[in-house]
mmCIF file of C-alpha atoms in Angstrom:
data_model
loop_
_atom_site.group_PDB
_atom_site.id
_atom_site.type_symbol
_atom_site.label_atom_id
_atom_site.label_comp_id
_atom_site.label_asym_id
_atom_site.label_seq_id
_atom_site.Cartn_x
_atom_site.Cartn_y
_atom_site.Cartn_z
ATOM 1 C CA MET A 21 -17.386 25.093 -16.649
ATOM 2 C CA ILE A 22 -18.177 26.657 -13.286
ATOM 3 C CA PHE A 23 -21.896 26.078 -13.693
ATOM 4 C CA VAL A 24 -21.376 22.536 -14.933
ATOM 5 C CA THR A 25 -19.267 21.892 -11.835
ATOM 6 C CA VAL A 26 -22.004 23.329 -9.633
ATOM 7 C CA LEU A 27 -24.542 20.944 -11.137
ATOM 8 C CA VAL A 28 -22.216 17.960 -10.689
ATOM 9 C CA PHE A 29 -21.507 18.860 -7.082
ATOM 10 C CA GLY A 30 -25.242 19.251 -6.505
ATOM 11 C CA PHE A 31 -25.613 15.513 -7.070
ATOM 12 C CA LEU A 32 -22.432 14.517 -5.219
ATOM 13 C CA MET A 33 -22.968 16.531 -2.031
ATOM 14 C CA THR A 34 -23.959 14.795 1.201
ATOM 15 C CA ALA A 35 -26.776 15.795 3.535
ATOM 16 C CA ASN A 36 -24.313 17.342 5.992
ATOM 17 C CA LEU A 37 -23.954 21.075 5.338
ATOM 18 C CA SER A 38 -20.633 21.445 7.155
ATOM 19 C CA LEU A 39 -19.122 18.524 5.261
ATOM 20 C CA ASN A 40 -20.357 19.974 1.981
ATOM 21 C CA ALA A 41 -18.784 23.340 2.735
ATOM 22 C CA LEU A 42 -15.527 21.678 3.735
ATOM 23 C CA ILE A 43 -15.440 19.703 0.468
ATOM 24 C CA LEU A 44 -16.057 22.856 -1.538
ATOM 25 C CA ALA A 45 -13.414 24.762 0.423
ATOM 26 C CA VAL A 46 -10.800 22.071 -0.210
ATOM 27 C CA TRP A 47 -11.750 21.959 -3.882
ATOM 28 C CA ARG A 48 -11.390 25.729 -4.185
ATOM 29 C CA LEU A 49 -8.047 25.781 -2.376
ATOM 30 C CA VAL A 50 -6.718 23.000 -4.608
ATOM 31 C CA GLY A 51 -7.621 25.122 -7.597
ATOM 32 C CA LEU A 52 -5.942 28.122 -6.002
ATOM 33 C CA ALA A 53 -2.793 26.104 -5.305
ATOM 34 C CA SER A 54 -2.565 25.160 -8.971
ATOM 35 C CA PHE A 55 -1.631 28.716 -9.933
ATOM 36 C CA PRO A 56 1.872 28.750 -8.396
ATOM 37 C CA LEU A 57 2.423 25.175 -9.580
ATOM 38 C CA LEU A 58 1.562 26.253 -13.076
ATOM 39 C CA GLU A 59 3.981 29.156 -12.811
ATOM 40 C CA ASP A 60 6.798 26.845 -11.711
ATOM 41 C CA PHE A 61 6.012 24.543 -14.606
ATOM 42 C CA LEU A 62 6.267 27.414 -17.033
ATOM 43 C CA GLY A 63 9.619 28.443 -15.581
ATOM 44 C CA HIS A 64 8.858 31.782 -13.911
ATOM 45 C CA LYS A 65 11.472 33.003 -11.462
ATOM 46 C CA GLU A 66 10.566 33.328 -7.776
ATOM 47 C CA ALA A 67 12.037 36.809 -7.467
ATOM 48 C CA LYS A 68 9.937 38.013 -10.352
ATOM 49 C CA ASN A 69 6.797 36.543 -8.769
ATOM 50 C CA LYS A 70 7.418 38.347 -5.469
ATOM 51 C CA SER A 71 8.000 41.613 -7.272
ATOM 52 C CA SER A 72 4.829 41.171 -9.326
ATOM 53 C CA MET A 73 2.783 40.352 -6.223
ATOM 54 C CA ALA A 74 4.072 43.451 -4.413
ATOM 55 C CA LEU A 75 3.164 45.647 -7.362
ATOM 56 C CA LEU A 76 -0.225 43.967 -7.507
ATOM 57 C CA PHE A 77 -1.305 45.244 -4.082
ATOM 58 C CA LYS A 78 -0.049 48.723 -4.959
ATOM 59 C CA ASN A 79 -2.424 48.789 -7.899
ATOM 60 C CA ARG A 80 -5.246 51.118 -6.836
ATOM 61 C CA VAL A 81 -7.643 49.931 -9.532
ATOM 62 C CA PHE A 82 -7.091 46.296 -8.572
ATOM 63 C CA ILE A 83 -7.918 47.062 -4.915
ATOM 64 C CA LEU A 84 -11.050 48.998 -5.887
ATOM 65 C CA TYR A 85 -12.375 45.929 -7.697
ATOM 66 C CA LEU A 86 -11.133 43.423 -5.107
ATOM 67 C CA ILE A 87 -12.941 45.084 -2.154
ATOM 68 C CA PRO A 88 -16.531 44.641 -3.462
ATOM 69 C CA TRP A 89 -15.752 41.082 -4.590
ATOM 70 C CA THR A 90 -14.491 40.274 -1.077
ATOM 71 C CA ILE A 91 -17.569 41.828 0.546
ATOM 72 C CA PHE A 92 -19.869 39.825 -1.698
ATOM 73 C CA SER A 93 -18.043 36.564 -0.942
ATOM 74 C CA LEU A 94 -18.224 37.144 2.833
ATOM 75 C CA VAL A 95 -21.895 38.122 2.772
ATOM 76 C CA ASN A 96 -22.742 35.102 0.654
ATOM 77 C CA CYS A 97 -20.941 32.590 2.898
ATOM 78 C CA PHE A 98 -22.444 33.971 6.128
ATOM 79 C CA SER A 99 -25.970 34.067 4.722
ATOM 80 C CA TRP A 100 -25.870 30.379 3.772
ATOM 81 C CA SER A 101 -25.727 29.321 7.426
ATOM 82 C CA ILE A 102 -28.617 31.629 8.307
ATOM 83 C CA PHE A 103 -30.824 30.431 5.480
ATOM 84 C CA SER A 104 -30.106 26.766 6.180
ATOM 85 C CA ARG A 105 -31.350 27.229 9.752
ATOM 86 C CA ILE A 106 -34.540 28.886 8.517
ATOM 87 C CA TYR A 107 -35.432 26.709 5.536
ATOM 88 C CA GLY A 108 -33.441 23.514 6.073
ATOM 89 C CA GLU A 109 -30.468 22.064 4.221
ATOM 90 C CA SER A 110 -32.436 20.087 1.622
ATOM 91 C CA PHE A 111 -34.470 23.145 0.652
ATOM 92 C CA MET A 112 -31.284 25.198 0.391
ATOM 93 C CA ARG A 113 -29.690 22.634 -1.912
ATOM 94 C CA SER A 114 -32.724 22.720 -4.202
ATOM 95 C CA SER A 115 -32.719 26.520 -4.210
ATOM 96 C CA ALA A 116 -28.978 26.577 -4.917
ATOM 97 C CA LEU A 117 -29.531 24.300 -7.917
ATOM 98 C CA ILE A 118 -32.259 26.601 -9.270
ATOM 99 C CA SER A 119 -30.064 29.633 -8.653
ATOM 100 C CA GLY A 120 -27.197 27.903 -10.478
ATOM 101 C CA ILE A 121 -29.386 27.283 -13.525
ATOM 102 C CA ILE A 122 -30.454 30.944 -13.551
ATOM 103 C CA SER A 123 -26.802 31.944 -13.190
ATOM 104 C CA GLY A 124 -25.797 29.825 -16.160
ATOM 105 C CA ILE A 125 -28.490 31.377 -18.332
ATOM 106 C CA PHE A 126 -27.818 34.941 -17.228
ATOM 107 C CA ALA A 127 -24.047 34.531 -17.554
ATOM 108 C CA VAL A 128 -24.508 34.767 -21.324
ATOM 109 C CA VAL A 129 -26.472 38.005 -20.911
ATOM 110 C CA ALA A 130 -23.875 39.317 -18.458
ATOM 111 C CA GLY A 131 -21.077 38.638 -20.926
ATOM 112 C CA PHE A 132 -22.933 40.564 -23.626
ATOM 113 C CA LEU A 133 -23.570 43.497 -21.273
ATOM 114 C CA ALA A 134 -19.972 43.525 -20.043
ATOM 115 C CA ASP A 135 -18.690 43.764 -23.615
ATOM 116 C CA ASN A 136 -21.191 46.411 -24.710
ATOM 117 C CA VAL A 137 -22.177 48.482 -21.678
ATOM 118 C CA GLY A 138 -18.940 47.981 -19.761
ATOM 119 C CA ARG A 139 -17.659 45.890 -16.860
ATOM 120 C CA LYS A 140 -18.162 48.609 -14.244
ATOM 121 C CA ARG A 141 -21.811 49.357 -15.004
ATOM 122 C CA THR A 142 -22.664 45.676 -15.244
ATOM 123 C CA LEU A 143 -21.055 45.001 -11.857
ATOM 124 C CA ILE A 144 -22.906 47.890 -10.217
ATOM 125 C CA ALA A 145 -26.190 46.541 -11.593
ATOM 126 C CA GLY A 146 -25.342 43.121 -10.164
ATOM 127 C CA PHE A 147 -24.623 44.476 -6.688
ATOM 128 C CA ILE A 148 -27.791 46.574 -6.717
ATOM 129 C CA SER A 149 -29.930 43.571 -7.685
ATOM 130 C CA PHE A 150 -28.344 41.451 -4.949
ATOM 131 C CA GLY A 151 -28.858 44.230 -2.399
ATOM 132 C CA ILE A 152 -32.517 44.532 -3.377
ATOM 133 C CA GLY A 153 -32.952 40.794 -2.916
ATOM 134 C CA TYR A 154 -31.465 40.976 0.571
ATOM 135 C CA ALA A 155 -33.561 44.036 1.443
ATOM 136 C CA VAL A 156 -36.799 42.279 0.472
ATOM 137 C CA LEU A 157 -35.790 39.112 2.290
ATOM 138 C CA GLY A 158 -34.749 41.142 5.335
ATOM 139 C CA ILE A 159 -38.300 42.443 5.746
ATOM 140 C CA ASN A 160 -39.537 38.915 6.383
ATOM 141 C CA PRO A 161 -36.928 36.150 5.970
ATOM 142 C CA TYR A 162 -39.565 33.512 6.759
ATOM 143 C CA ASN A 163 -41.764 34.484 3.792
ATOM 144 C CA ILE A 164 -41.441 31.890 1.034
ATOM 145 C CA TYR A 165 -42.360 34.402 -1.711
ATOM 146 C CA ALA A 166 -39.622 36.752 -0.545
ATOM 147 C CA TRP A 167 -37.243 33.800 -0.714
ATOM 148 C CA HIS A 168 -38.234 32.944 -4.297
ATOM 149 C CA PHE A 169 -37.712 36.581 -5.282
ATOM 150 C CA TYR A 170 -34.292 36.511 -3.649
ATOM 151 C CA THR A 171 -33.380 33.225 -5.382
ATOM 152 C CA VAL A 172 -34.003 34.750 -8.805
ATOM 153 C CA LEU A 173 -31.913 37.837 -8.024
ATOM 154 C CA ASP A 174 -29.221 35.638 -6.478
ATOM 155 C CA GLY A 175 -28.952 33.690 -9.719
ATOM 156 C CA VAL A 176 -28.834 36.872 -11.790
ATOM 157 C CA THR A 177 -26.130 38.338 -9.538
ATOM 158 C CA TRP A 178 -23.993 35.198 -9.602
ATOM 159 C CA GLY A 179 -24.267 35.144 -13.391
ATOM 160 C CA ILE A 180 -22.916 38.700 -13.553
ATOM 161 C CA LEU A 181 -20.237 38.472 -10.879
ATOM 162 C CA SER A 182 -18.887 35.065 -11.863
ATOM 163 C CA VAL A 183 -18.370 36.092 -15.486
ATOM 164 C CA ILE A 184 -16.635 39.345 -14.578
ATOM 165 C CA PHE A 185 -14.775 38.485 -11.365
ATOM 166 C CA LEU A 186 -13.738 34.938 -12.230
ATOM 167 C CA PHE A 187 -13.016 35.314 -15.939
ATOM 168 C CA THR A 188 -12.773 38.907 -17.131
ATOM 169 C CA ILE A 189 -11.751 41.748 -14.845
ATOM 170 C CA TRP A 190 -8.373 40.431 -13.682
ATOM 171 C CA GLY A 191 -7.309 39.769 -17.250
ATOM 172 C CA ASP A 192 -8.254 43.353 -18.141
ATOM 173 C CA LEU A 193 -6.238 44.743 -15.235
ATOM 174 C CA SER A 194 -3.189 42.569 -15.847
ATOM 175 C CA ASP A 195 -2.871 43.824 -19.425
ATOM 176 C CA GLY A 196 -0.994 40.654 -20.322
ATOM 177 C CA LYS A 197 1.513 41.043 -17.454
ATOM 178 C CA SER A 198 1.582 38.824 -14.333
ATOM 179 C CA ARG A 199 -1.783 37.402 -15.328
ATOM 180 C CA GLN A 200 -1.404 34.393 -12.984
ATOM 181 C CA GLU A 201 -0.917 36.611 -9.922
ATOM 182 C CA TYR A 202 -3.969 38.705 -10.750
ATOM 183 C CA TYR A 203 -6.203 35.675 -11.146
ATOM 184 C CA ALA A 204 -4.766 33.935 -8.069
ATOM 185 C CA VAL A 205 -5.440 36.872 -5.741
ATOM 186 C CA GLY A 206 -8.749 37.651 -7.441
ATOM 187 C CA PHE A 207 -9.873 34.064 -6.881
ATOM 188 C CA LEU A 208 -8.858 34.147 -3.199
ATOM 189 C CA PRO A 209 -12.093 35.652 -1.722
ATOM 190 C CA TYR A 210 -14.175 33.025 -3.505
ATOM 191 C CA ALA A 211 -11.814 30.245 -2.423
ATOM 192 C CA LEU A 212 -11.711 31.214 1.247
ATOM 193 C CA SER A 213 -15.453 31.808 1.557
ATOM 194 C CA GLY A 214 -16.002 28.055 1.971
ATOM 195 C CA LEU A 215 -13.618 27.928 4.946
ATOM 196 C CA VAL A 216 -15.276 30.949 6.542
ATOM 197 C CA ARG A 217 -18.663 29.301 6.063
ATOM 198 C CA VAL A 218 -17.501 26.210 7.956
ATOM 199 C CA THR A 219 -15.692 27.975 10.809
ATOM 200 C CA LEU A 220 -17.627 31.185 11.514
ATOM 201 C CA GLY A 221 -20.913 30.758 9.643
ATOM 202 C CA PRO A 222 -22.617 28.327 12.071
ATOM 203 C CA LEU A 223 -21.517 30.363 15.113
ATOM 204 C CA ILE A 224 -22.890 33.608 13.726
ATOM 205 C CA ALA A 225 -26.122 31.915 12.655
ATOM 206 C CA GLU A 226 -26.581 30.555 16.176
ATOM 207 C CA PHE A 227 -26.001 33.728 18.174
ATOM 208 C CA VAL A 228 -27.044 36.555 15.823
ATOM 209 C CA PRO A 229 -30.703 37.031 14.774
ATOM 210 C CA ALA A 230 -31.500 36.555 11.098
ATOM 211 C CA TYR A 231 -32.988 40.054 10.800
ATOM 212 C CA ALA A 232 -29.771 41.626 12.085
ATOM 213 C CA ILE A 233 -27.521 39.665 9.726
ATOM 214 C CA LEU A 234 -29.708 40.408 6.710
ATOM 215 C CA SER A 235 -29.810 44.116 7.591
ATOM 216 C CA PHE A 236 -26.033 44.292 7.929
ATOM 217 C CA SER A 237 -25.623 42.287 4.716
ATOM 218 C CA THR A 238 -27.844 44.709 2.799
ATOM 219 C CA PHE A 239 -25.871 47.655 4.166
ATOM 220 C CA PHE A 240 -22.495 46.192 3.220
ATOM 221 C CA LEU A 241 -23.699 45.166 -0.245
ATOM 222 C CA PHE A 242 -24.735 48.716 -1.051
ATOM 223 C CA LEU A 243 -21.512 49.947 0.579
ATOM 224 C CA ALA A 244 -19.575 47.722 -1.829
ATOM 225 C CA ILE A 245 -20.820 49.862 -4.711
ATOM 226 C CA PHE A 246 -18.744 52.878 -3.610
ATOM 227 C CA PRO A 247 -15.330 51.412 -4.568
ATOM 228 C CA LEU A 248 -16.795 50.566 -7.971
ATOM 229 C CA MET A 249 -17.930 54.165 -8.424
ATOM 230 C CA TYR A 250 -14.316 55.328 -8.082
ATOM 231 C CA ALA A 251 -12.887 52.500 -10.182
ATOM 232 C CA PRO A 252 -12.214 53.212 -13.860
ATOM 233 C CA GLU A 253 -13.812 51.198 -16.629
ATOM 234 C CA THR A 254 -11.565 48.345 -17.757
ATOM 235 C CA LEU A 255 -13.183 47.782 -21.137
ATOM 236 C CA PRO A 256 -10.682 49.249 -23.645
ATOM 237 C CA GLU A 257 -11.579 52.770 -24.732
ATOM 238 C CA ASP A 258 -10.985 51.978 -28.392
ATOM 239 C CA VAL A 259 -13.841 49.459 -28.196
ATOM 240 C CA PHE A 260 -16.236 52.225 -27.115
ATOM 241 C CA ARG A 261 -14.937 54.548 -29.828
ATOM 242 C CA GLU A 262 -15.322 51.866 -32.479
ATOM 243 C CA ARG A 263 -18.941 51.271 -31.457
ATOM 244 C CA GLU A 264 -19.663 55.005 -31.404
ATOM 245 C CA LEU A 265 -18.151 55.331 -34.868
ATOM 246 C CA ARG A 266 -20.282 52.471 -36.173
ATOM 247 C CA GLY A 267 -23.322 54.128 -34.619
ATOM 248 C CA TYR A 268 -22.559 57.443 -36.337
ATOM 249 C CA ILE A 269 -22.031 55.689 -39.675
ATOM 250 C CA GLU A 270 -25.335 53.817 -39.411
ATOM 251 C CA LYS A 271 -27.121 57.011 -38.400
ATOM 252 C CA ALA A 272 -25.612 58.854 -41.366
ATOM 253 C CA LYS A 273 -26.712 56.068 -43.720
ATOM 254 C CA ARG A 274 -30.289 56.217 -42.401
ATOM 255 C CA THR A 275 -30.322 60.006 -42.754
ATOM 256 C CA LYS A 276 -29.018 59.772 -46.327
ATOM 257 C CA GLU A 277 -31.610 57.145 -47.263
ATOM 258 C CA LYS A 278 -34.337 59.325 -45.770
ATOM 259 C CA PHE A 279 -33.567 62.292 -48.026
ATOM 260 C CA THR A 280 -32.809 60.345 -51.224
#
């Protein structure tokens, strides 16, 4: 649904970048506001919600996954203003549409990898690919071939991160408890990135050189990998054991067939 929404908004957006960002920010915040409304509708008690939220921020694993997601959201919203000044708003909209299509395609691959390789490894691969794209673009942000290379990696990264950070990881961490709070806070960096893009993005793009911003962005993207290195895998261990057992059984069958 996220990628369908992106395509719909691609046709509904105006030519004014600031207005577009404001519309997206309001849309995201409306979605964020629906979480507490949904909780009230389902009859959750306010005291229980406050207690769950306090425990949420004491969860070390949750923080280790929230930090890289926040860094990615901030880097992404600041870079949009820089790129729009370099390439123009219409070109950026076309590139965003292409990146969204790539994201939709790669989201299927990302889901398969997350369920087989693990959420943690898939996320690290996504951050590395995004960092490489920024590093190449940082060498010469005015090179159109570097931009096309970045657009592909941007789509791949969004496919990975959207599947895991918007749909999967918070459900794994909640373990069926306080699921609404986990998703609400986990959605917050993505929701607020539109507001940051409107308020601070144009100012930074005007006063800070593109090379400097891209260099800092590359640094912070690779820095975001460190919390993931200390975070445990959230894919249930019994899933790994079941796959290993199936692998041993298949290997034993092949060995038996070889000697019979």
